[in-house]
Protein backbone atom coordinates (compact mmCIF):
# COMPACT_ATOMS: atom_id res chain seq x y z
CA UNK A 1 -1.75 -25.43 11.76
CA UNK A 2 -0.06 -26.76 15.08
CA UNK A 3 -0.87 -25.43 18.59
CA UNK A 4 2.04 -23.13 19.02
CA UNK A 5 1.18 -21.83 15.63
CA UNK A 6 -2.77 -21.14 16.54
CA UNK A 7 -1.63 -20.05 20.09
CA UNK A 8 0.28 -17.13 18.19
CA UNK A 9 -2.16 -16.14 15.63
CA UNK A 10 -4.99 -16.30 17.87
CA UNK A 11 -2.61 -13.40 20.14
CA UNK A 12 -1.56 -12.03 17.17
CA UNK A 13 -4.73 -11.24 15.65
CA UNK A 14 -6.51 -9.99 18.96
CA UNK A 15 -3.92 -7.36 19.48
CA UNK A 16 -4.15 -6.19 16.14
CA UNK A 17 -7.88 -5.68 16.48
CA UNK A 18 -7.67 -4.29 19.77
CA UNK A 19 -4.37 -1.99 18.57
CA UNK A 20 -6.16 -0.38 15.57
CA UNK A 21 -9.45 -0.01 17.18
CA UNK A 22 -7.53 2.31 19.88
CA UNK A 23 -5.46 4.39 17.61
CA UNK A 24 -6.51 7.54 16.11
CA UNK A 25 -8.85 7.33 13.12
CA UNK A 26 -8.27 3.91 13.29
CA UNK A 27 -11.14 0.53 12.53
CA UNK A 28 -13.89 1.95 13.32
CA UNK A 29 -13.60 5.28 12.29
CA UNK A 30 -14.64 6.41 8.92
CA UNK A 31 -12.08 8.63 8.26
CA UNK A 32 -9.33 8.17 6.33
CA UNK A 33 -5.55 9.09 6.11
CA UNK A 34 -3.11 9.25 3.22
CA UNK A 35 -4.24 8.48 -0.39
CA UNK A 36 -7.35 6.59 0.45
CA UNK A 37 -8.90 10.03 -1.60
CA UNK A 38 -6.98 8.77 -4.12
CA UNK A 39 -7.65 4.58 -4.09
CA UNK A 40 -11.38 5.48 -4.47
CA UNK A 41 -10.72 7.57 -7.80
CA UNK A 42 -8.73 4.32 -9.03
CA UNK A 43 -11.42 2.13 -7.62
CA UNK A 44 -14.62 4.10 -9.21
CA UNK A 45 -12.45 4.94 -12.63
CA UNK A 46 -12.16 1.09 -13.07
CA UNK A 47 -15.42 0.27 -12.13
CA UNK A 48 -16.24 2.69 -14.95
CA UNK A 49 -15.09 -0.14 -17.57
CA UNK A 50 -12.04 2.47 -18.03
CA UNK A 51 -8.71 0.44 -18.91
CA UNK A 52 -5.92 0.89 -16.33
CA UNK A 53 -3.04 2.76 -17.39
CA UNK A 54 -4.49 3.43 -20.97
CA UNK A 55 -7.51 5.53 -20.09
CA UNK A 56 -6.36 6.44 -16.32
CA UNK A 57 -3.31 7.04 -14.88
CA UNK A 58 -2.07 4.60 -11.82
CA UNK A 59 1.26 5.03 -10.13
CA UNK A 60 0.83 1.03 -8.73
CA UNK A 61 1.26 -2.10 -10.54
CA UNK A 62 -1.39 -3.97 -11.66
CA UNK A 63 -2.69 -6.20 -8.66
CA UNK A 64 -3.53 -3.46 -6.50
CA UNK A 65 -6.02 -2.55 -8.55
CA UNK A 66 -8.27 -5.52 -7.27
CA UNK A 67 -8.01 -4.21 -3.84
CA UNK A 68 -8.60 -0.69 -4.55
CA UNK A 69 -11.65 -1.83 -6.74
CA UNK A 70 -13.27 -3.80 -3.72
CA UNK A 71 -14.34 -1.51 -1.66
CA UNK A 72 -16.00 1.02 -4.45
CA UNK A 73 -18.63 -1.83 -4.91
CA UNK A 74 -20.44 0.00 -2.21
CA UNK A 75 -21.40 3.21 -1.40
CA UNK A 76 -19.07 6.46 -1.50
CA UNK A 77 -19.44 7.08 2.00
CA UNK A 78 -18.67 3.72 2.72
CA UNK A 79 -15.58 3.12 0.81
CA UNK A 80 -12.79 4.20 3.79
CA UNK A 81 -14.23 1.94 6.34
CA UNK A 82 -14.51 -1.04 3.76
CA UNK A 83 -10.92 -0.61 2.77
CA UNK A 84 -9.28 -0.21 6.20
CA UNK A 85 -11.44 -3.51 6.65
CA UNK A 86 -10.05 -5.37 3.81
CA UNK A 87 -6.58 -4.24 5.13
CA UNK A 88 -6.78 -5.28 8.69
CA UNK A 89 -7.84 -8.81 6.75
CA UNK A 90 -4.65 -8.75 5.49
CA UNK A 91 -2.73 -7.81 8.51
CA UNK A 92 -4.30 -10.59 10.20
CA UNK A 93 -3.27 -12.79 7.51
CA UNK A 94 0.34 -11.81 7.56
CA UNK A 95 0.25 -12.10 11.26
CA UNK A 96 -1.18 -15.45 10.60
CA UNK A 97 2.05 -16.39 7.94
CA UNK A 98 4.41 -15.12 10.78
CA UNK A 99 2.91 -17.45 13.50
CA UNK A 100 3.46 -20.20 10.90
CA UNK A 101 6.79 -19.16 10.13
CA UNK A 102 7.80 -18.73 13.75
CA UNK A 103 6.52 -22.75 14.04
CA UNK A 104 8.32 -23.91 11.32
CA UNK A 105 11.61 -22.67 12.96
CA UNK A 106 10.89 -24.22 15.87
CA UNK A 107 10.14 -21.49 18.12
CA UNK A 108 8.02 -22.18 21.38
CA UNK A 109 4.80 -21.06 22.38
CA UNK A 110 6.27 -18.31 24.23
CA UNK A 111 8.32 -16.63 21.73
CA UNK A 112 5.74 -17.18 18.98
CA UNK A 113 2.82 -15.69 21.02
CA UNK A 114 5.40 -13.01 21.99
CA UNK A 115 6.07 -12.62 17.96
CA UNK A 116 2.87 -12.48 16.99
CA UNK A 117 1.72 -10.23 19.52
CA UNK A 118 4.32 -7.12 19.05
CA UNK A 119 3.45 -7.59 14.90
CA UNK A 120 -0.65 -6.62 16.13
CA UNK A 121 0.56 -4.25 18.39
CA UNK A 122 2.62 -2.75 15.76
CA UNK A 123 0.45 -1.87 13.38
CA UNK A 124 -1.61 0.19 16.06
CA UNK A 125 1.18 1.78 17.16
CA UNK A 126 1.88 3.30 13.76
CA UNK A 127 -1.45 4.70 13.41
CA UNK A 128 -4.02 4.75 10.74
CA UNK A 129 -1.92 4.85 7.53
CA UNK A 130 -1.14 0.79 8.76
CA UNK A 131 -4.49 0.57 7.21
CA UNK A 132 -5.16 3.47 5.63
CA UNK A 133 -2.64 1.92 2.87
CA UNK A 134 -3.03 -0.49 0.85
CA UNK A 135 0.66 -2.01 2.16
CA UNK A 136 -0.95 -4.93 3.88
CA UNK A 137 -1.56 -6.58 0.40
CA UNK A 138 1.76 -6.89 -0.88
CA UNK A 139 2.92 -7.37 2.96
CA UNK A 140 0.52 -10.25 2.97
CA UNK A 141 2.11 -11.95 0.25
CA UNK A 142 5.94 -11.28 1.36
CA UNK A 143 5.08 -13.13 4.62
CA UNK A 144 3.43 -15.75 3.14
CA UNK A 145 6.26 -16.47 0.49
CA UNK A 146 8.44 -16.51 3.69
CA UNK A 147 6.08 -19.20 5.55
CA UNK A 148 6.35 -21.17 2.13
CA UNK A 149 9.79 -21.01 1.74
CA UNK A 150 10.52 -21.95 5.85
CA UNK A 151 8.28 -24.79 5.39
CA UNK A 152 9.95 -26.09 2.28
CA UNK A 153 7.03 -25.08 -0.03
CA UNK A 154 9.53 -23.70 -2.55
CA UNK A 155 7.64 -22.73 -6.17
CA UNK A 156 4.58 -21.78 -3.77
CA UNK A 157 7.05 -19.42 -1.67
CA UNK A 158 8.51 -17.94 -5.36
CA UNK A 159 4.98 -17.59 -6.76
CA UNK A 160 3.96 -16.03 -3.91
CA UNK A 161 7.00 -12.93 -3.99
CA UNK A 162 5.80 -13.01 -7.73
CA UNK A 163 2.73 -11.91 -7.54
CA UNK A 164 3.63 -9.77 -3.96
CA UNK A 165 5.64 -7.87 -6.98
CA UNK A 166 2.51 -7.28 -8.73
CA UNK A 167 0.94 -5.75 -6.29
CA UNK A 168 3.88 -3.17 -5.14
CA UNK A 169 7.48 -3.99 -6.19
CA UNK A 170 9.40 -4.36 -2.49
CA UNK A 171 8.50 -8.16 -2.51
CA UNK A 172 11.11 -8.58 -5.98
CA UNK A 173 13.95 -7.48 -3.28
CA UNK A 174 13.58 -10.88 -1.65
CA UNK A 175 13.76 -13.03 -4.97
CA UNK A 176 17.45 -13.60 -5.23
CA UNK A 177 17.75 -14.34 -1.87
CA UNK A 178 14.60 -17.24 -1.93
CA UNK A 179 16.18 -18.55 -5.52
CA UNK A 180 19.71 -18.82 -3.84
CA UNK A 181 18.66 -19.72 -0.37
CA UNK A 182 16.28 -22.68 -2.29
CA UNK A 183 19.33 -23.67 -4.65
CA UNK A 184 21.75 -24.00 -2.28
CA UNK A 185 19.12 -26.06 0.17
CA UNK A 186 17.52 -27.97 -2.74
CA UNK A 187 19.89 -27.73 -5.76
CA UNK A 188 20.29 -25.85 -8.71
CA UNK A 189 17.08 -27.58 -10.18
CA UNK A 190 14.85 -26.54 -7.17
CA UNK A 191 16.55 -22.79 -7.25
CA UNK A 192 15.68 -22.80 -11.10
CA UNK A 193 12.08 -23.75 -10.74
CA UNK A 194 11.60 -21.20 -7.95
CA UNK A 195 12.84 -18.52 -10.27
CA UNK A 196 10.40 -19.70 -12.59
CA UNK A 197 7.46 -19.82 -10.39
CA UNK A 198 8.26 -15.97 -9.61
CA UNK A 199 8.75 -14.87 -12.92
CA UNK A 200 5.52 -16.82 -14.42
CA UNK A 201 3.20 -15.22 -11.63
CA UNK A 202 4.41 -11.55 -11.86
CA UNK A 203 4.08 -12.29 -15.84
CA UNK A 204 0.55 -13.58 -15.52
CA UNK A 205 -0.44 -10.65 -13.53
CA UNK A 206 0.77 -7.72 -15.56
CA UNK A 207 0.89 -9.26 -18.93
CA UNK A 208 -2.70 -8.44 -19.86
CA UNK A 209 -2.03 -4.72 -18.93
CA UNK A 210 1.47 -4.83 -21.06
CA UNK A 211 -0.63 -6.06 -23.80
CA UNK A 212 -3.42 -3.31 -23.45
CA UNK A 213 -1.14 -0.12 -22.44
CA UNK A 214 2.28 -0.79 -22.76
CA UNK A 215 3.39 2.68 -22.61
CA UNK A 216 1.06 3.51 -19.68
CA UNK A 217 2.05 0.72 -17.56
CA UNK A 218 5.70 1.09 -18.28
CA UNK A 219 5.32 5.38 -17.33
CA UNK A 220 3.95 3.95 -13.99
CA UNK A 221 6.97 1.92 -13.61
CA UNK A 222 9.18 4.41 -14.43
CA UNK A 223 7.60 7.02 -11.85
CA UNK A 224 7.85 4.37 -9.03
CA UNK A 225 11.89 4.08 -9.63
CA UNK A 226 12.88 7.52 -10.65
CA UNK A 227 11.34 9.43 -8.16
CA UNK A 228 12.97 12.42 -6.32
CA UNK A 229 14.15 12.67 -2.86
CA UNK A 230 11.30 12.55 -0.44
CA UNK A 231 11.07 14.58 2.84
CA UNK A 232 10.73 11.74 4.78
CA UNK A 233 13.45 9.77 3.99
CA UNK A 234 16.94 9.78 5.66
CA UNK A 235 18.84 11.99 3.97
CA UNK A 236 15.59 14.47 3.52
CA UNK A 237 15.06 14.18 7.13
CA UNK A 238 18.98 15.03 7.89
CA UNK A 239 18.33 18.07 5.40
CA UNK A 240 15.30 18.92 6.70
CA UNK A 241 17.37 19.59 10.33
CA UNK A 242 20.25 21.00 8.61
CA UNK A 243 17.64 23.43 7.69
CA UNK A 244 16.59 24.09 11.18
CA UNK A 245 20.26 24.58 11.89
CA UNK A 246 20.55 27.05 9.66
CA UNK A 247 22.90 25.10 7.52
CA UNK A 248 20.69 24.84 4.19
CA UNK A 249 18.01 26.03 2.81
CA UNK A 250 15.28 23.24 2.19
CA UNK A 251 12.72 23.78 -0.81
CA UNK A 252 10.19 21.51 -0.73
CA UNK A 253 8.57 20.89 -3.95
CA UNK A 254 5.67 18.53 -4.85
CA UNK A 255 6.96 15.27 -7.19
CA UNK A 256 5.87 12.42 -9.24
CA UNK A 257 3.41 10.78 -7.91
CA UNK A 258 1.89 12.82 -5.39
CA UNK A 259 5.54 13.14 -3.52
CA UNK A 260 6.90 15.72 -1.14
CA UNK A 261 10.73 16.27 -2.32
CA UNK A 262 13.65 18.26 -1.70
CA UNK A 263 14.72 20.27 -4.93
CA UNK A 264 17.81 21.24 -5.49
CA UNK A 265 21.72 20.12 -7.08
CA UNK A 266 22.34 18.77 -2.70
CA UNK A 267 19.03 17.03 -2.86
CA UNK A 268 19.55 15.23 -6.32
CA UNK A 269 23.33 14.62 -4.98
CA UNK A 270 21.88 12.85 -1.47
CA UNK A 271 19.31 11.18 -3.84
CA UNK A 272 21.57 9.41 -5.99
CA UNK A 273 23.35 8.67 -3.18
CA UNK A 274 20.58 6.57 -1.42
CA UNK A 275 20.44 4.77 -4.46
CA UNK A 276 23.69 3.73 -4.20
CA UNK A 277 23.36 2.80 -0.54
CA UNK A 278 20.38 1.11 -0.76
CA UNK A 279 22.02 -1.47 -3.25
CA UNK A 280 24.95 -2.09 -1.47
CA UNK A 281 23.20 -2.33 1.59
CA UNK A 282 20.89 -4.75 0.00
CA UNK A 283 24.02 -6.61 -1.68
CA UNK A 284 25.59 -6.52 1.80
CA UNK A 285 22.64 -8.32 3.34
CA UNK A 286 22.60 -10.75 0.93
CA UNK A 287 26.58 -11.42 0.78
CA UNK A 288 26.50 -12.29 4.60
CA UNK A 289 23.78 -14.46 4.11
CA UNK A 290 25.56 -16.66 1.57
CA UNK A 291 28.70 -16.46 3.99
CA UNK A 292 26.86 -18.60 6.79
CA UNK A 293 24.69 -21.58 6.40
CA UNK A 294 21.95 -21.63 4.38
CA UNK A 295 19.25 -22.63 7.41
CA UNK A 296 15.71 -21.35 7.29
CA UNK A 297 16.21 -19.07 10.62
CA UNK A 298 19.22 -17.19 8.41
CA UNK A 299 16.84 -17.27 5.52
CA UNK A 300 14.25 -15.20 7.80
CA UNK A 301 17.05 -12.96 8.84
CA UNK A 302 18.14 -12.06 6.09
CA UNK A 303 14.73 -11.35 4.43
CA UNK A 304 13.67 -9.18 7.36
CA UNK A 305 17.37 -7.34 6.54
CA UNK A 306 16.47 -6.70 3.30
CA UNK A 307 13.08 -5.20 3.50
CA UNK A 308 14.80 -3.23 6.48
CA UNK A 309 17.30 -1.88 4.02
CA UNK A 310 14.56 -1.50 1.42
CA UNK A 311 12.48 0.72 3.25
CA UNK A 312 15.41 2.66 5.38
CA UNK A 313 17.87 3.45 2.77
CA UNK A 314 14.86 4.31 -0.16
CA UNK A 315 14.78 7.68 -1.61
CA UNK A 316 11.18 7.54 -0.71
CA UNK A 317 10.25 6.52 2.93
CA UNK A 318 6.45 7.21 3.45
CA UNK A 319 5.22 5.99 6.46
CA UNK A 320 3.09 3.08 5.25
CA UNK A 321 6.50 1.58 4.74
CA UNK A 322 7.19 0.38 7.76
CA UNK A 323 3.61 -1.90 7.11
CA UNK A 324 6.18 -4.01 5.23
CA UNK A 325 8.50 -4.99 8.23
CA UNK A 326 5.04 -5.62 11.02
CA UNK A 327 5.47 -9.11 10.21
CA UNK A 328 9.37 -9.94 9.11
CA UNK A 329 11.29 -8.11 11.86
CA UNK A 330 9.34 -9.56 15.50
CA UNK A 331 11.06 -13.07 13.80
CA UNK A 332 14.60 -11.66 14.55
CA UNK A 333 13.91 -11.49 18.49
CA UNK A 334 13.23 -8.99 21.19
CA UNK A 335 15.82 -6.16 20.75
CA UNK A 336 14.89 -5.97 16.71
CA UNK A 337 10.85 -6.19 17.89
CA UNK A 338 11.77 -3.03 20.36
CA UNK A 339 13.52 -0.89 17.52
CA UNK A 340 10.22 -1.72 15.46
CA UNK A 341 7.75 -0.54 17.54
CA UNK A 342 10.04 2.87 18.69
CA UNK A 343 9.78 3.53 14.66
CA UNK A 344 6.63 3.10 14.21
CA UNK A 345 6.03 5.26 17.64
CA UNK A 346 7.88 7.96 16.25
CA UNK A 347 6.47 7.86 12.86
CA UNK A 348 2.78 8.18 14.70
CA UNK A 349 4.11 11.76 16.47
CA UNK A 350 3.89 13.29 13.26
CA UNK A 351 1.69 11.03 11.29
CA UNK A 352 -0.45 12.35 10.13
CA UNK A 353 -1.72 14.86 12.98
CA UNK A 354 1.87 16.96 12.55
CA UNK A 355 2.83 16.26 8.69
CA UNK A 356 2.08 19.52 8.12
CA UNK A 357 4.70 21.01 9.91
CA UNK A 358 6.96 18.57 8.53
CA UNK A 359 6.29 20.02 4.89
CA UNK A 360 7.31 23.51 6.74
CA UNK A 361 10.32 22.51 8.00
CA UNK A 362 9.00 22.73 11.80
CA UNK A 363 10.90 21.32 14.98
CA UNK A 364 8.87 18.24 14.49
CA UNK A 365 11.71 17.33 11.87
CA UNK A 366 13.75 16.78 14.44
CA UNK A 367 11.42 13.39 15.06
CA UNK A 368 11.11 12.02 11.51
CA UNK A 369 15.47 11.97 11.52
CA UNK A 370 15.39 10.43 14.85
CA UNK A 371 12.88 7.21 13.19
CA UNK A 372 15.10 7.14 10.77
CA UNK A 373 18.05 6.50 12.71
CA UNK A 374 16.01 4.01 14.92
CA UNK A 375 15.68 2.08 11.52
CA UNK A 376 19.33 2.20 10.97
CA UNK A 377 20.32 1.18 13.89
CA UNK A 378 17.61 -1.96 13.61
CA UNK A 379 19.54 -2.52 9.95
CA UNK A 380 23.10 -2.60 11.67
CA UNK A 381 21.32 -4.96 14.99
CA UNK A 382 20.06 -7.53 11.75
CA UNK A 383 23.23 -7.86 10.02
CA UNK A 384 25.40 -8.02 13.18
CA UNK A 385 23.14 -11.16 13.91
CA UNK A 386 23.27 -12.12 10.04
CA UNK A 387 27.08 -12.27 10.34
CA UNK A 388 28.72 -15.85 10.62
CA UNK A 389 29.78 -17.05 13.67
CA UNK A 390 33.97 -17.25 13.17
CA UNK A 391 35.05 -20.94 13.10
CA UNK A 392 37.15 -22.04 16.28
CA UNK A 393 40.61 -22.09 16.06
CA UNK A 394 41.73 -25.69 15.64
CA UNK A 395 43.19 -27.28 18.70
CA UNK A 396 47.09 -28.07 18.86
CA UNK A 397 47.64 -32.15 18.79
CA UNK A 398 48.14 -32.79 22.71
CA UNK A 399 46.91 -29.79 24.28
C-alpha cells in the first residue's frame, strides 16, 4: 500500500470509528435497529444444522448467511454488538479499497485523505442501520472489485462482483460495465475471462444451495425482484406527500419480505414504472460511459452512477441502501461527497427514531421525498460529469 494510500485509510478508518461511536445506538451500544431481530433467527436456525432455504426461509442469497451465522456463535445477548462489529470491519475495509482506488487514479494525499474521510463520516451520519445491516458485506466486495479493476487486477476485480452478488445482488449491476470497461482496455480475451471469473464465483457460492433447495432458493430470488412498491422509495415518498396534500389516499400494506408498500392500481402503476426507469437509467449510465474513453477514473464514475441509479430509482429504497454508495460516490469529488452526506443526513431524521410516522403518513414524509430528490439530483451531477467532453471544432487551414 503506498503512503497516500495509508494516509487515507488511516483518516478514513478513524472517522468511521469516531462517526459510529457518536451516533445514536451506534458501536457501542447494544441495541439494535432494523432486521438485526431477524439476522439472529437466520443465524441460530443455521447453527441448528437446519438447511437454508429448504428447512428455513431466507429472503438473501446465500453468502450472507456466513455473516449472519458469525455472530450467533456467542451468546444471545451478545449477538447485536458482535454484528455491528463485524460490520464496521467491513466498512473499514471498503474504506480501505477506496483509499486504494483513489491511489491508483492518481489522486494526492489531499483529496484521498479528503475521500476517505467523508466515506467514515458517512456512515455515522446515516445512523445505526450503516451497521445495523448487513450492507457492508456486499459493499465490501463492490469496492474491492473496483480497487481490482483500477489497478488492472481484472479476473480478481470480476470474481470479486461475483461473489459481492452472492451476498446481495446490487454488485451484478456493475458486471457489464467491468466486462466492457476490461474488453475494451485489455481485449476481447481479457473482457471474456473477466466474465468468467464473475460467473464461476457467484456459481461456486450458490450452487451447493441450488443443488439442496432449488425451489427455496429460487422463491428467495423471486421475492427480492418482484417486490411491491416500498414507502420509502421515490415514487412512494412522492405518494406519500400527495397524501398529505390531500391528493390520494395512501394504504400502506405490509409486503414480501418484511416490506412496507403502497397498495393500490397508482402504486402498482408507479411501481412498474421505477422498473422501467431504473433500467434505462442504468442503460443510460452505461451508454455514456462507452461514449468517452475507457480510462479507470470514467470506469469509477460510472460505477458510482450505477449503484446511484440502483439504489435511487429501486422500487425498494430502505435506508441501508445508501451503505452501498459510502465508498463509490466520495471518488467522484466534493460536490457528489456533499449530496452524499445531505442523504444520508436526511435519511437519519427519520431513521429509525421517526419511521413510525412515516408508516402513518406524518409530515415527516415530507423529509424521506426531499432524500430522495437529493439522490436524484447526485444521479443527474454523476452523469453530467460521465458525459464526453465534445471534440474541438477543427481549425480552418491558415487561421
Amino acid at each position: 500500500m503506498s503512503a497516500v494510500a495509508r494516509c487515507g485509510a488511516l483518516v478514513g478508518v478513524a472517522l468511521l470509528l469516531l462517526s459510529l461511536t457518536l451516533t445514536d445506538h451506534g458501536l457501542l451500544s447494544s441495541k439494535g435497529v432494523g432486521d438485526t431481530g431477524h439476522y439472529q433467527q437466520y443465524g441460530e436456525h443455521a447453527l441448528t444444522g437446519a438447511v437454508p432455504y429448504r428447512d428455513f426461509f431466507v429472503e438473501f442469497p446465500p453468502l450472507a448467511l456466513p455473516v449472519l451465522t458469525l455472530p450467533a456463535l456467542g451468546p444471545d445477548s451478545r449477538y447485536v454488538p458482535q454484528f455491528k462489529a463485524l460490520e464496521t470491519l467491513f466498512l473499514a475495509g471498503a474504506i480501505v479499497f477506496l483509499a486504494l482506488t483513489m491511489a491508483a487514479l492518481g489522486h494526492g494525499r489531499r483529496r484521498t485523505i479528503e475521500a476517505c474521510a467523508v466515506a467514515g463520516i458517512s456512515a455515522g451520519v446515516l445512523g445505526p442501520i450503516a451497521i445495523s445491516s448487513f450492507d457492508p458485506w456486499p459493499t465490501l466486495f463492490a469496492a474491492g472489485a473496483l480497487a481490482a479493476l483500477v489497478a488492472g487486477r481484472d479476473r480478481l476485480g470480476g470474481a470479486a462482483l461475483g461473489l459481492g452478488a452472492a451476498a446481495k445482488l446490487f454488485p451484478l449491476a456493475l458486471g457489464p460495465l467491468a466486462v466492457l470497461h476490461v474488453a475494451r482496455s485489455h481485449g476481447l480475451r481479457a473482457g471474456r475471462a473477466t466474465l468468467l471469473a464473475l460467473v464461476a464465483a457467484g456459481l461456486a457460492v450458490a450452487a451447493p444451495f441450488a443443488l439442496a433447495a432449488p425451489g427455496g432458493l429460487g422463491y428467495s430470488l423471486e421475492t427480492q425482484l418482484t417486490r411491491g412498491l416500498q414507502i420509502e422509495s421515490l415514487g412512494g415518498s412522492a405518494l406519500l406527500v400527495a397524501d398529505r396534500l390531500g391528493l390520494y389516499d395512501a394504504r400502506v400494506v405490509v409486503g414480501d419480505p418484511y416490506s412496507l408498500d403502497l397498495a393500490g392500481r397508482l402504486a402498482d402503476a408507479v411501481g412498474a414504472l421505477h422498473s422501467v426507469a431504473q433500467l434505462a437509467a442504468l442503460g443510460l449510465a452505461l451508454l455514456l460511459y462507452l461514449r468517452g474513453p475507457a480510462t479507470p477514473a470514467r470506469l469509477a464514475l460510472a460505477a458510482a452512477a450505477t449503484t446511484v441509479a440502483l439504489v435511487t430509482l429501486g422500487k425498494v429504497l430502505s435506508p441501508q441502501y445508501l451503505v452501498w454508495l459510502i465508498p463509490l460516490v466520495p471518488i467522484c469529488g466534493r460536490r457528489a461527497s456533499a449530496l452524499l452526506l445531505a442523504a444520508c443526513a436526511l435519511t437519519h431524521v427519520w431513521f429509525p427514531g421517526r419511521f413510525d410516522e412515516v408508516v402513518a403518513v406524518g409530515g415527516v414524509s415530507w423529509v424521506v421525498l426531499l432524500r430522495n430528490l437529493v439522490l436524484v439530483a447526485l444521479f443527474a451531477l454523476l452523469l453530467v460529469r460521465l458525459r464526453p467532453a465534445p471534440r474541438a471544432a477543427p481549425r480552418a487551414a491558415g487561421s
